[in-house]
PDB file of C-alpha atoms and ligand atoms in Angstrom:
ATOM      1  CA  MET B   1      -5.181 -45.003 -68.494  1.00 74.00           C
ATOM      2  CA  PHE B   2      -5.435 -48.694 -69.443  1.00 86.00           C
ATOM      3  CA  ARG B   3      -2.903 -50.522 -72.001  1.00 96.00           C
ATOM      4  CA  THR B   4      -4.295 -50.873 -75.517  1.00 98.00           C
ATOM      5  CA  ALA B   5      -3.391 -53.470 -78.063  1.00 98.00           C
ATOM      6  CA  TYR B   6      -4.377 -53.744 -81.726  1.00 98.00           C
ATOM      7  CA  VAL B   7      -5.955 -57.042 -82.663  1.00 98.00           C
ATOM      8  CA  ASN B   8      -7.263 -57.665 -86.202  1.00 97.00           C
ATOM      9  CA  GLY B   9      -8.584 -54.359 -86.896  1.00 97.00           C
ATOM     10  CA  ARG B  10      -9.573 -53.172 -83.513  1.00 98.00           C
ATOM     11  CA  TYR B  11      -7.838 -51.275 -80.658  1.00 98.00           C
ATOM     12  CA  VAL B  12      -8.836 -53.225 -77.489  1.00 98.00           C
ATOM     13  CA  ARG B  13      -7.924 -53.070 -73.738  1.00 98.00           C
ATOM     14  CA  HIS B  14      -4.732 -55.080 -73.410  1.00 97.00           C
ATOM     15  CA  ALA B  15      -6.279 -57.153 -70.639  1.00 96.00           C
ATOM     16  CA  ASP B  16      -9.088 -58.276 -73.001  1.00 95.00           C
ATOM     17  CA  ALA B  17      -6.904 -58.691 -76.151  1.00 97.00           C
ATOM     18  CA  ALA B  18      -7.311 -62.193 -77.523  1.00 97.00           C
ATOM     19  CA  VAL B  19      -7.041 -64.258 -80.734  1.00 97.00           C
ATOM     20  CA  HIS B  20      -9.293 -67.219 -81.934  1.00 97.00           C
ATOM     21  CA  VAL B  21      -8.297 -70.607 -80.495  1.00 98.00           C
ATOM     22  CA  GLU B  22      -7.897 -71.781 -84.094  1.00 98.00           C
ATOM     23  CA  ASP B  23      -5.403 -69.095 -84.960  1.00 98.00           C
ATOM     24  CA  ARG B  24      -2.599 -70.918 -86.546  1.00 98.00           C
ATOM     25  CA  GLY B  25      -0.151 -68.949 -84.523  1.00 98.00           C
ATOM     26  CA  TYR B  26      -1.556 -70.425 -81.344  1.00 98.00           C
ATOM     27  CA  GLN B  27      -2.032 -73.932 -82.804  1.00 98.00           C
ATOM     28  CA  LEU B  28       1.023 -74.410 -84.936  1.00 98.00           C
ATOM     29  CA  ALA B  29       3.494 -71.364 -84.298  1.00 98.00           C
ATOM     30  CA  ASP B  30       2.549 -70.484 -88.060  1.00 98.00           C
ATOM     31  CA  GLY B  31       3.584 -66.751 -87.863  1.00 98.00           C
ATOM     32  CA  VAL B  32       6.292 -64.292 -87.778  1.00 99.00           C
ATOM     33  CA  TYR B  33       7.110 -61.205 -85.545  1.00 98.00           C
ATOM     34  CA  GLU B  34       9.216 -58.020 -85.096  1.00 98.00           C
ATOM     35  CA  VAL B  35      10.244 -55.971 -82.170  1.00 98.00           C
ATOM     36  CA  VAL B  36      11.026 -52.448 -82.833  1.00 98.00           C
ATOM     37  CA  GLU B  37      12.531 -49.946 -80.318  1.00 98.00           C
ATOM     38  CA  LEU B  38      11.134 -46.541 -79.537  1.00 98.00           C
ATOM     39  CA  HIS B  39      13.541 -44.026 -78.369  1.00 98.00           C
ATOM     40  CA  GLU B  40      12.468 -40.673 -77.239  1.00 97.00           C
ATOM     41  CA  GLY B  41       9.698 -40.416 -79.830  1.00 97.00           C
ATOM     42  CA  ASP B  42      11.308 -42.285 -82.665  1.00 98.00           C
ATOM     43  CA  PHE B  43      11.006 -45.686 -84.200  1.00 98.00           C
ATOM     44  CA  ILE B  44      14.646 -47.020 -84.512  1.00 98.00           C
ATOM     45  CA  ASP B  45      15.593 -48.820 -87.680  1.00 98.00           C
ATOM     46  CA  LEU B  46      11.892 -49.180 -88.671  1.00 98.00           C
ATOM     47  CA  THR B  47      12.533 -49.667 -92.359  1.00 98.00           C
ATOM     48  CA  GLY B  48      14.954 -52.583 -91.562  1.00 98.00           C
ATOM     49  CA  HIS B  49      12.395 -54.339 -89.372  1.00 98.00           C
ATOM     50  CA  LEU B  50       9.480 -53.835 -91.873  1.00 98.00           C
ATOM     51  CA  ASP B  51      11.770 -55.231 -94.677  1.00 98.00           C
ATOM     52  CA  ARG B  52      12.739 -58.220 -92.565  1.00 98.00           C
ATOM     53  CA  LEU B  53       9.016 -58.706 -91.869  1.00 98.00           C
ATOM     54  CA  ASP B  54       8.245 -58.758 -95.527  1.00 98.00           C
ATOM     55  CA  ARG B  55      11.100 -61.320 -96.026  1.00 98.00           C
ATOM     56  CA  SER B  56       9.772 -63.682 -93.271  1.00 98.00           C
ATOM     57  CA  LEU B  57       6.284 -63.308 -94.655  1.00 98.00           C
ATOM     58  CA  SER B  58       7.313 -64.236 -97.991  1.00 98.00           C
ATOM     59  CA  GLU B  59       9.607 -67.186 -97.054  1.00 98.00           C
ATOM     60  CA  LEU B  60       6.536 -68.721 -95.272  1.00 98.00           C
ATOM     61  CA  ALA B  61       4.073 -67.591 -98.048  1.00 98.00           C
ATOM     62  CA  ILE B  62       1.988 -65.536 -95.601  1.00 98.00           C
ATOM     63  CA  ALA B  63       0.345 -62.610 -97.254  1.00 97.00           C
ATOM     64  CA  ALA B  64       0.985 -59.008 -95.778  1.00 98.00           C
ATOM     65  CA  PRO B  65      -1.889 -58.414 -93.488  1.00 98.00           C
ATOM     66  CA  MET B  66      -1.985 -54.724 -94.845  1.00 98.00           C
ATOM     67  CA  SER B  67       0.018 -52.146 -96.668  1.00 98.00           C
ATOM     68  CA  ARG B  68       3.228 -50.919 -95.106  1.00 98.00           C
ATOM     69  CA  LEU B  69       1.756 -47.415 -94.830  1.00 97.00           C
ATOM     70  CA  ALA B  70      -1.296 -48.820 -92.951  1.00 98.00           C
ATOM     71  CA  LEU B  71       0.841 -50.915 -90.821  1.00 98.00           C
ATOM     72  CA  VAL B  72       2.993 -47.939 -89.727  1.00 98.00           C
ATOM     73  CA  ALA B  73      -0.106 -46.144 -88.873  1.00 98.00           C
ATOM     74  CA  VAL B  74      -1.189 -48.898 -86.625  1.00 98.00           C
ATOM     75  CA  LEU B  75       2.170 -48.961 -85.004  1.00 98.00           C
ATOM     76  CA  ARG B  76       2.074 -45.186 -84.436  1.00 98.00           C
ATOM     77  CA  GLU B  77      -1.558 -45.470 -83.112  1.00 98.00           C
ATOM     78  CA  VAL B  78      -0.663 -48.202 -80.524  1.00 98.00           C
ATOM     79  CA  ALA B  79       2.434 -46.142 -79.426  1.00 98.00           C
ATOM     80  CA  ARG B  80       0.174 -43.113 -79.134  1.00 97.00           C
ATOM     81  CA  ARG B  81      -2.595 -44.772 -77.355  1.00 97.00           C
ATOM     82  CA  ASN B  82      -0.153 -46.231 -74.721  1.00 98.00           C
ATOM     83  CA  ARG B  83       1.565 -42.877 -74.530  1.00 97.00           C
ATOM     84  CA  ILE B  84       5.011 -44.472 -75.109  1.00 97.00           C
ATOM     85  CA  ARG B  85       7.939 -42.395 -76.286  1.00 96.00           C
ATOM     86  CA  SER B  86      10.682 -44.937 -75.310  1.00 98.00           C
ATOM     87  CA  GLY B  87      10.061 -48.587 -75.121  1.00 98.00           C
ATOM     88  CA  PHE B  88       9.285 -51.331 -77.745  1.00 98.00           C
ATOM     89  CA  VAL B  89       6.321 -52.213 -80.204  1.00 98.00           C
ATOM     90  CA  TYR B  90       5.737 -55.833 -80.788  1.00 98.00           C
ATOM     91  CA  LEU B  91       4.053 -57.003 -84.018  1.00 98.00           C
ATOM     92  CA  GLN B  92       2.915 -60.486 -84.943  1.00 98.00           C
ATOM     93  CA  VAL B  93       1.478 -61.782 -88.132  1.00 98.00           C
ATOM     94  CA  THR B  94       0.013 -65.336 -88.298  1.00 98.00           C
ATOM     95  CA  ARG B  95      -1.398 -67.222 -91.331  1.00 98.00           C
ATOM     96  CA  GLY B  96      -4.906 -66.662 -89.858  1.00 98.00           C
ATOM     97  CA  VAL B  97      -7.556 -68.588 -88.284  1.00 98.00           C
ATOM     98  CA  ALA B  98      -8.602 -71.951 -89.801  1.00 98.00           C
ATOM     99  CA  PRO B  99      -9.694 -75.491 -88.782  1.00 97.00           C
ATOM    100  CA  ARG B 100      -6.698 -77.236 -87.263  1.00 97.00           C
ATOM    101  CA  ASP B 101      -4.746 -78.920 -90.073  1.00 97.00           C
ATOM    102  CA  HIS B 102      -0.885 -78.850 -90.501  1.00 98.00           C
ATOM    103  CA  ALA B 103      -1.273 -78.062 -94.270  1.00 98.00           C
ATOM    104  CA  PHE B 104      -2.206 -74.390 -95.193  1.00 98.00           C
ATOM    105  CA  PRO B 105      -5.952 -73.719 -95.491  1.00 97.00           C
ATOM    106  CA  LYS B 106      -7.278 -74.749 -98.938  1.00 94.00           C
ATOM    107  CA  THR B 107      -8.988 -71.355 -99.300  1.00 92.00           C
ATOM    108  CA  PRO B 108      -6.518 -68.615 -98.062  1.00 89.00           C
ATOM    109  CA  VAL B 109      -7.739 -66.975 -94.866  1.00 96.00           C
ATOM    110  CA  ARG B 110      -6.881 -63.418 -93.780  1.00 97.00           C
ATOM    111  CA  PRO B 111      -3.564 -63.090 -91.883  1.00 98.00           C
ATOM    112  CA  ALA B 112      -4.015 -62.113 -88.361  1.00 98.00           C
ATOM    113  CA  LEU B 113      -2.121 -59.112 -87.125  1.00 98.00           C
ATOM    114  CA  VAL B 114      -1.418 -58.159 -83.369  1.00 98.00           C
ATOM    115  CA  VAL B 115       0.462 -55.117 -82.121  1.00 98.00           C
ATOM    116  CA  THR B 116       1.395 -54.370 -78.475  1.00 98.00           C
ATOM    117  CA  ALA B 117       3.599 -51.845 -76.954  1.00 98.00           C
ATOM    118  CA  ARG B 118       5.466 -51.446 -73.755  1.00 97.00           C
ATOM    119  CA  PRO B 119       7.441 -48.634 -72.159  1.00 97.00           C
ATOM    120  CA  ALA B 120      11.184 -49.068 -71.164  1.00 97.00           C
ATOM    121  CA  ASP B 121      13.626 -46.842 -69.511  1.00 96.00           C
ATOM    122  CA  PRO B 122      16.703 -46.332 -71.832  1.00 95.00           C
ATOM    123  CA  ALA B 123      18.874 -45.351 -68.672  1.00 96.00           C
ATOM    124  CA  LYS B 124      18.290 -48.874 -67.428  1.00 97.00           C
ATOM    125  CA  GLY B 125      20.060 -50.452 -70.416  1.00 97.00           C
ATOM    126  CA  ASP B 126      22.551 -47.888 -70.304  1.00 97.00           C
ATOM    127  CA  ALA B 127      23.325 -48.920 -66.583  1.00 98.00           C
ATOM    128  CA  MET B 128      23.399 -52.552 -67.485  1.00 98.00           C
ATOM    129  CA  ALA B 129      25.725 -52.042 -70.346  1.00 98.00           C
ATOM    130  CA  ALA B 130      28.230 -49.888 -68.007  1.00 98.00           C
ATOM    131  CA  ALA B 131      28.380 -52.950 -65.743  1.00 98.00           C
ATOM    132  CA  GLY B 132      28.279 -55.764 -68.391  1.00 98.00           C
ATOM    133  CA  VAL B 133      26.168 -58.825 -67.968  1.00 98.00           C
ATOM    134  CA  ALA B 134      26.725 -62.634 -67.720  1.00 98.00           C
ATOM    135  CA  ALA B 135      26.019 -65.164 -70.254  1.00 99.00           C
ATOM    136  CA  ILE B 136      26.070 -68.890 -70.510  1.00 99.00           C
ATOM    137  CA  THR B 137      26.400 -71.270 -73.543  1.00 98.00           C
ATOM    138  CA  ARG B 138      23.837 -73.808 -74.540  1.00 98.00           C
ATOM    139  CA  PRO B 139      23.568 -76.221 -77.468  1.00 98.00           C
ATOM    140  CA  ASP B 140      21.706 -74.796 -80.418  1.00 98.00           C
ATOM    141  CA  GLU B 141      18.678 -77.056 -80.679  1.00 97.00           C
ATOM    142  CA  ARG B 142      16.707 -74.937 -83.213  1.00 98.00           C
ATOM    143  CA  TRP B 143      15.603 -75.812 -86.795  1.00 97.00           C
ATOM    144  CA  ASP B 144      17.483 -74.953 -89.837  1.00 96.00           C
ATOM    145  CA  ARG B 145      15.734 -71.788 -90.895  1.00 97.00           C
ATOM    146  CA  VAL B 146      16.419 -69.577 -87.984  1.00 98.00           C
ATOM    147  CA  ASP B 147      17.038 -66.793 -90.581  1.00 98.00           C
ATOM    148  CA  ILE B 148      13.142 -66.460 -90.517  1.00 98.00           C
ATOM    149  CA  LYS B 149      11.732 -64.499 -87.603  1.00 98.00           C
ATOM    150  CA  THR B 150       9.165 -67.012 -86.651  1.00 98.00           C
ATOM    151  CA  ILE B 151       7.166 -67.161 -83.366  1.00 98.00           C
ATOM    152  CA  GLY B 152       8.313 -70.756 -82.980  1.00 98.00           C
ATOM    153  CA  LEU B 153      10.612 -69.982 -80.115  1.00 98.00           C
ATOM    154  CA  LEU B 154      10.516 -72.894 -77.769  1.00 98.00           C
ATOM    155  CA  PRO B 155      14.354 -73.686 -78.017  1.00 98.00           C
ATOM    156  CA  ASN B 156      15.033 -70.022 -77.488  1.00 98.00           C
ATOM    157  CA  ALA B 157      12.845 -69.927 -74.507  1.00 98.00           C
ATOM    158  CA  LEU B 158      14.310 -72.992 -72.975  1.00 98.00           C
ATOM    159  CA  ALA B 159      17.770 -71.560 -73.457  1.00 98.00           C
ATOM    160  CA  LYS B 160      16.785 -68.203 -72.051  1.00 98.00           C
ATOM    161  CA  GLN B 161      15.362 -69.944 -68.915  1.00 98.00           C
ATOM    162  CA  ALA B 162      18.528 -71.802 -68.460  1.00 98.00           C
ATOM    163  CA  ALA B 163      20.234 -68.491 -68.503  1.00 98.00           C
ATOM    164  CA  ARG B 164      18.005 -67.047 -66.084  1.00 98.00           C
ATOM    165  CA  GLU B 165      18.368 -69.899 -63.694  1.00 98.00           C
ATOM    166  CA  ALA B 166      22.087 -69.418 -63.887  1.00 98.00           C
ATOM    167  CA  GLY B 167      21.704 -65.692 -63.027  1.00 98.00           C
ATOM    168  CA  ALA B 168      22.769 -64.715 -66.658  1.00 98.00           C
ATOM    169  CA  LEU B 169      21.162 -62.366 -69.158  1.00 98.00           C
ATOM    170  CA  GLU B 170      21.584 -64.508 -72.239  1.00 98.00           C
ATOM    171  CA  ALA B 171      22.167 -67.805 -73.535  1.00 98.00           C
ATOM    172  CA  ILE B 172      24.842 -68.049 -76.388  1.00 98.00           C
ATOM    173  CA  LEU B 173      23.969 -70.820 -78.552  1.00 98.00           C
ATOM    174  CA  VAL B 174      26.520 -73.213 -79.889  1.00 98.00           C
ATOM    175  CA  ASP B 175      26.374 -75.502 -83.003  1.00 97.00           C
ATOM    176  CA  ALA B 176      27.393 -79.189 -83.227  1.00 96.00           C
ATOM    177  CA  ASP B 177      31.004 -78.052 -84.291  1.00 95.00           C
ATOM    178  CA  GLY B 178      31.468 -75.935 -81.243  1.00 97.00           C
ATOM    179  CA  HIS B 179      30.907 -72.656 -83.145  1.00 98.00           C
ATOM    180  CA  VAL B 180      28.758 -69.997 -81.648  1.00 98.00           C
ATOM    181  CA  THR B 181      25.695 -69.322 -83.639  1.00 98.00           C
ATOM    182  CA  GLU B 182      23.935 -66.365 -81.826  1.00 98.00           C
ATOM    183  CA  GLY B 183      22.107 -65.591 -78.527  1.00 98.00           C
ATOM    184  CA  ALA B 184      18.631 -66.923 -77.777  1.00 98.00           C
ATOM    185  CA  SER B 185      17.380 -63.309 -78.798  1.00 98.00           C
ATOM    186  CA  THR B 186      20.593 -61.629 -79.842  1.00 98.00           C
ATOM    187  CA  ASN B 187      23.455 -61.783 -82.108  1.00 98.00           C
ATOM    188  CA  VAL B 188      26.935 -62.380 -80.758  1.00 98.00           C
ATOM    189  CA  TRP B 189      30.193 -60.600 -81.519  1.00 99.00           C
ATOM    190  CA  ILE B 190      33.817 -60.885 -80.185  1.00 98.00           C
ATOM    191  CA  VAL B 191      36.964 -58.725 -80.281  1.00 98.00           C
ATOM    192  CA  THR B 192      39.762 -61.346 -80.534  1.00 94.00           C
ATOM    193  CA  ALA B 193      43.031 -61.205 -78.559  1.00 89.00           C
ATOM    194  CA  ASP B 194      44.635 -59.613 -81.881  1.00 89.00           C
ATOM    195  CA  GLY B 195      41.972 -56.950 -81.900  1.00 90.00           C
ATOM    196  CA  ALA B 196      39.856 -58.272 -84.686  1.00 93.00           C
ATOM    197  CA  LEU B 197      36.130 -57.557 -84.473  1.00 97.00           C
ATOM    198  CA  VAL B 198      34.352 -60.893 -85.492  1.00 98.00           C
ATOM    199  CA  THR B 199      30.649 -61.903 -85.913  1.00 98.00           C
ATOM    200  CA  ARG B 200      29.088 -64.892 -87.539  1.00 98.00           C
ATOM    201  CA  PRO B 201      28.045 -64.334 -91.230  1.00 98.00           C
ATOM    202  CA  ALA B 202      24.197 -63.937 -91.593  1.00 97.00           C
ATOM    203  CA  ASP B 203      23.724 -67.185 -93.467  1.00 88.00           C
ATOM    204  CA  ARG B 204      20.958 -69.610 -92.580  1.00 84.00           C
ATOM    205  CA  GLY B 205      22.528 -70.268 -89.184  1.00 90.00           C
ATOM    206  CA  ILE B 206      21.532 -67.044 -87.596  1.00 98.00           C
ATOM    207  CA  LEU B 207      18.933 -64.381 -87.727  1.00 98.00           C
ATOM    208  CA  ARG B 208      20.134 -61.173 -89.554  1.00 98.00           C
ATOM    209  CA  GLY B 209      19.561 -58.882 -86.717  1.00 98.00           C
ATOM    210  CA  ILE B 210      18.607 -55.361 -87.639  1.00 98.00           C
ATOM    211  CA  THR B 211      20.783 -54.069 -84.793  1.00 98.00           C
ATOM    212  CA  ARG B 212      23.740 -56.278 -86.195  1.00 98.00           C
ATOM    213  CA  THR B 213      23.317 -54.654 -89.589  1.00 98.00           C
ATOM    214  CA  THR B 214      23.344 -51.107 -88.003  1.00 98.00           C
ATOM    215  CA  VAL B 215      26.317 -51.932 -85.930  1.00 98.00           C
ATOM    216  CA  LEU B 216      28.163 -53.142 -88.981  1.00 98.00           C
ATOM    217  CA  LYS B 217      27.575 -49.604 -90.358  1.00 98.00           C
ATOM    218  CA  VAL B 218      28.737 -48.081 -86.855  1.00 98.00           C
ATOM    219  CA  ALA B 219      31.891 -50.244 -87.103  1.00 98.00           C
ATOM    220  CA  ALA B 220      32.571 -48.940 -90.564  1.00 97.00           C
ATOM    221  CA  ALA B 221      32.064 -45.327 -89.487  1.00 96.00           C
ATOM    222  CA  GLU B 222      34.219 -45.730 -86.613  1.00 95.00           C
ATOM    223  CA  GLY B 223      37.058 -47.171 -88.888  1.00 95.00           C
ATOM    224  CA  LEU B 224      36.866 -50.693 -87.355  1.00 94.00           C
ATOM    225  CA  SER B 225      37.016 -53.526 -89.782  1.00 92.00           C
ATOM    226  CA  VAL B 226      34.836 -56.577 -89.182  1.00 97.00           C
ATOM    227  CA  GLU B 227      35.506 -60.199 -90.019  1.00 98.00           C
ATOM    228  CA  GLU B 228      32.274 -62.129 -90.678  1.00 98.00           C
ATOM    229  CA  ARG B 229      33.325 -65.519 -89.836  1.00 98.00           C
ATOM    230  CA  ARG B 230      32.354 -68.369 -87.401  1.00 97.00           C
ATOM    231  CA  PHE B 231      34.110 -68.554 -84.137  1.00 98.00           C
ATOM    232  CA  THR B 232      34.212 -71.137 -81.329  1.00 98.00           C
ATOM    233  CA  VAL B 233      33.430 -70.839 -77.666  1.00 98.00           C
ATOM    234  CA  ALA B 234      37.120 -71.234 -76.975  1.00 97.00           C
ATOM    235  CA  GLU B 235      37.776 -68.144 -79.043  1.00 97.00           C
ATOM    236  CA  ALA B 236      35.125 -66.343 -77.168  1.00 98.00           C
ATOM    237  CA  LEU B 237      36.585 -67.259 -73.873  1.00 98.00           C
ATOM    238  CA  ALA B 238      40.016 -66.065 -74.913  1.00 98.00           C
ATOM    239  CA  ALA B 239      38.682 -62.900 -76.427  1.00 98.00           C
ATOM    240  CA  ARG B 240      39.281 -59.359 -75.250  1.00 98.00           C
ATOM    241  CA  GLU B 241      35.586 -58.684 -75.497  1.00 98.00           C
ATOM    242  CA  VAL B 242      32.310 -60.418 -76.173  1.00 98.00           C
ATOM    243  CA  PHE B 243      29.081 -58.481 -76.715  1.00 98.00           C
ATOM    244  CA  LEU B 244      25.613 -59.014 -77.869  1.00 98.00           C
ATOM    245  CA  THR B 245      23.379 -56.829 -80.225  1.00 98.00           C
ATOM    246  CA  SER B 246      19.631 -56.727 -80.576  1.00 98.00           C
ATOM    247  CA  ALA B 247      16.885 -54.061 -80.654  1.00 98.00           C
ATOM    248  CA  GLY B 248      16.314 -54.661 -76.950  1.00 97.00           C
ATOM    249  CA  ASN B 249      20.051 -54.450 -75.857  1.00 98.00           C
ATOM    250  CA  LEU B 250      21.563 -52.277 -78.436  1.00 98.00           C
ATOM    251  CA  VAL B 251      25.245 -53.220 -77.824  1.00 98.00           C
ATOM    252  CA  MET B 252      25.592 -55.218 -74.422  1.00 98.00           C
ATOM    253  CA  PRO B 253      28.973 -56.234 -73.191  1.00 98.00           C
ATOM    254  CA  ILE B 254      29.277 -59.804 -71.852  1.00 98.00           C
ATOM    255  CA  VAL B 255      31.571 -59.774 -68.934  1.00 98.00           C
ATOM    256  CA  THR B 256      31.313 -63.563 -67.838  1.00 98.00           C
ATOM    257  CA  LEU B 257      30.670 -66.606 -69.973  1.00 98.00           C
ATOM    258  CA  ASP B 258      29.835 -69.792 -68.166  1.00 98.00           C
ATOM    259  CA  GLY B 259      30.995 -68.148 -65.021  1.00 98.00           C
ATOM    260  CA  ARG B 260      34.528 -67.297 -66.424  1.00 98.00           C
ATOM    261  CA  PRO B 261      35.522 -63.604 -66.829  1.00 98.00           C
ATOM    262  CA  ILE B 262      36.100 -62.280 -70.316  1.00 98.00           C
ATOM    263  CA  ALA B 263      39.470 -60.468 -70.204  1.00 98.00           C
ATOM    264  CA  ASN B 264      39.588 -58.481 -67.124  1.00 97.00           C
ATOM    265  CA  GLY B 265      35.865 -58.907 -66.440  1.00 97.00           C
ATOM    266  CA  ALA B 266      34.789 -55.384 -67.370  1.00 98.00           C
ATOM    267  CA  PRO B 267      33.141 -53.933 -70.509  1.00 98.00           C
ATOM    268  CA  GLY B 268      35.738 -53.494 -73.301  1.00 98.00           C
ATOM    269  CA  SER B 269      36.329 -50.361 -75.188  1.00 98.00           C
ATOM    270  CA  VAL B 270      35.027 -51.505 -78.616  1.00 98.00           C
ATOM    271  CA  ALA B 271      31.555 -52.453 -77.376  1.00 98.00           C
ATOM    272  CA  THR B 272      31.456 -49.166 -75.316  1.00 98.00           C
ATOM    273  CA  ARG B 273      32.442 -47.213 -78.415  1.00 98.00           C
ATOM    274  CA  LEU B 274      29.940 -49.075 -80.737  1.00 98.00           C
ATOM    275  CA  ARG B 275      27.057 -48.515 -78.235  1.00 98.00           C
ATOM    276  CA  ALA B 276      28.032 -44.800 -77.836  1.00 98.00           C
ATOM    277  CA  ALA B 277      27.896 -44.188 -81.626  1.00 98.00           C
ATOM    278  CA  PHE B 278      24.909 -46.408 -82.300  1.00 98.00           C
ATOM    279  CA  ARG B 279      22.022 -44.022 -82.120  1.00 97.00           C
ATOM    280  CA  GLY B 280      24.009 -41.545 -84.446  1.00 97.00           C
ATOM    281  CA  VAL B 281      24.003 -44.069 -87.262  1.00 98.00           C
ATOM    282  CA  ALA B 282      20.453 -45.766 -86.721  1.00 98.00           C
ATOM    283  CA  GLU B 283      17.523 -44.747 -88.740  1.00 98.00           C
ATOM    284  CA  HIS B 284      15.041 -42.594 -86.642  1.00 98.00           C
ATOM    285  CA  VAL B 285      11.467 -42.328 -87.748  1.00 98.00           C
ATOM    286  CA  PRO B 286       9.436 -39.896 -85.625  1.00 97.00           C
ATOM    287  CA  LEU B 287       6.360 -41.347 -84.059  1.00 93.00           C
ATOM    288  CA  GLN B 288       4.548 -38.382 -84.803  1.00 87.00           C
ATOM    289  CA  GLY B 289       5.707 -37.975 -88.388  1.00 74.00           C
ATOM    290  CA  SER B 290       3.398 -38.182 -91.465  1.00 67.00           C
ATOM    291  CA  ASN B 291       2.415 -41.592 -92.251  1.00 59.00           C
ATOM    292  CA  LYS B 292       3.298 -41.003 -95.882  1.00 54.00           C
ATOM    293  CA  SER B 293       6.973 -40.659 -94.962  1.00 47.00           C
ATOM    294  CA  ALA B 294       7.753 -44.019 -93.442  1.00 46.00           C
TER     295      ALA B 294
HETATM  296  N1  LIG F 301      18.786 -63.430 -83.194  1.00 60.22           N
HETATM  297  C1  LIG F 301      17.780 -63.826 -82.501  1.00 60.22           C
HETATM  298  C2  LIG F 301      17.353 -65.280 -82.401  1.00 60.22           C
HETATM  299  C3  LIG F 301      16.775 -62.901 -82.178  1.00 60.22           C
HETATM  300  O1  LIG F 301      15.588 -63.374 -81.636  1.00 60.22           O
HETATM  301  C4  LIG F 301      16.921 -61.517 -82.216  1.00 60.22           C
HETATM  302  C5  LIG F 301      15.998 -60.467 -81.588  1.00 60.22           C
HETATM  303  N2  LIG F 301      14.807 -60.560 -82.410  1.00 60.22           N
HETATM  304  C6  LIG F 301      18.187 -61.031 -82.818  1.00 60.22           C
HETATM  305  C7  LIG F 301      19.093 -62.207 -83.117  1.00 60.22           C
HETATM  306  C8  LIG F 301      18.534 -59.647 -82.722  1.00 60.22           C
HETATM  307  O2  LIG F 301      17.730 -58.945 -83.944  1.00 60.22           O
HETATM  308  P1  LIG F 301      17.435 -57.451 -83.766  1.00 60.22           P
HETATM  309  O3  LIG F 301      18.774 -56.830 -83.907  1.00 60.22           O
HETATM  310  O4  LIG F 301      16.839 -57.255 -85.110  1.00 60.22           O
HETATM  311  O5  LIG F 301      16.575 -57.199 -82.618  1.00 60.22           O
END
C-alpha cells in the first residue's frame, strides 16, 4: 500500500503529491491549516477544528474550498485510503494559484485544498506524558495575528528547532513583558504554588487551541476552576505544574523549563487528571459514520 494525499480534487500517491509553483501558499504563506487527531476510528473535536478553519478563512477573506459536508467526506476518504484509525489528518487551504503579486488576484481564483494523513501510536504519547517532557523559553517573534491559524510558521519553526537542539520537546514563547504567550505549536498552562490553574486568555496573543477549549471543559467537569490571565516565566518556574495542550500532545506535562525542574521534576496530579479525563469530554466523530452527521 502507498500513502495517499488529496490535492485539489484528486487522490494521488503521497510521493507524487504537488501543488503549482505559483500557489500563494508556496509563494507567500497565504493560507491556513488544521491538524485533527484521529483516535481509534474517531475524529477528535472535528467540529471545533472546522469552525476554527472557517474563522481563519474568513479573517483572511479566503473562500471555503468546498462545503463542510464535502470536506468531511474528503477527510474520511484520506483516512480510509491510508488505513489510519489513530493518527492525524492535516488539511491546508491556500488562496489559490495566481501570478505572483502581494495583493490578492484581481479575479478571484479557486482556493487550493490539500489533505494528508499519518498514523500515530497513542501509547507513545501516553508514555511521554507519564515521564514528562522538557521545554525551553524563547522570545515570541511572531506577528500580531497569531489567533489566525496561518501556514506562515517560520518563527514557530525556528523556536521549535531551538528546542530540538536543546533536547526539549517544545519552545515556550515569551512576549516583550516577560509573559508566556503559548508554545511554538501548543498552548501553555500552569498550576501555581497556591493551586490555581492558569492559562493565558485567548485574545490575539495566542491561537485559541481546540484542545485548550476542551481542557477548559474537562477542568470544569473535574470541579477545577481556571483563571484565564497572563503569567510570567518566573511564575512558571515557581509553579507546581506546567503543561502543554494541543491536538498532537493532548495534555503534556513539562518537567523541566530551561533545564530547571518544575516542582519535584515529575508530572503533576492536575495535568495527569486532565489528560485521563480528556477523551471522555472531547467530541468523537466516527471515521466511518454517515457524512451527513458531521
Ligand atoms: N498554539 C499554536 C501556535 C499551535 O500551532 C497549536 C497547534 N495547532 C496550538 C496552539 C494548539 O491548538 P490545538 O489544540 O487546536 O491543536
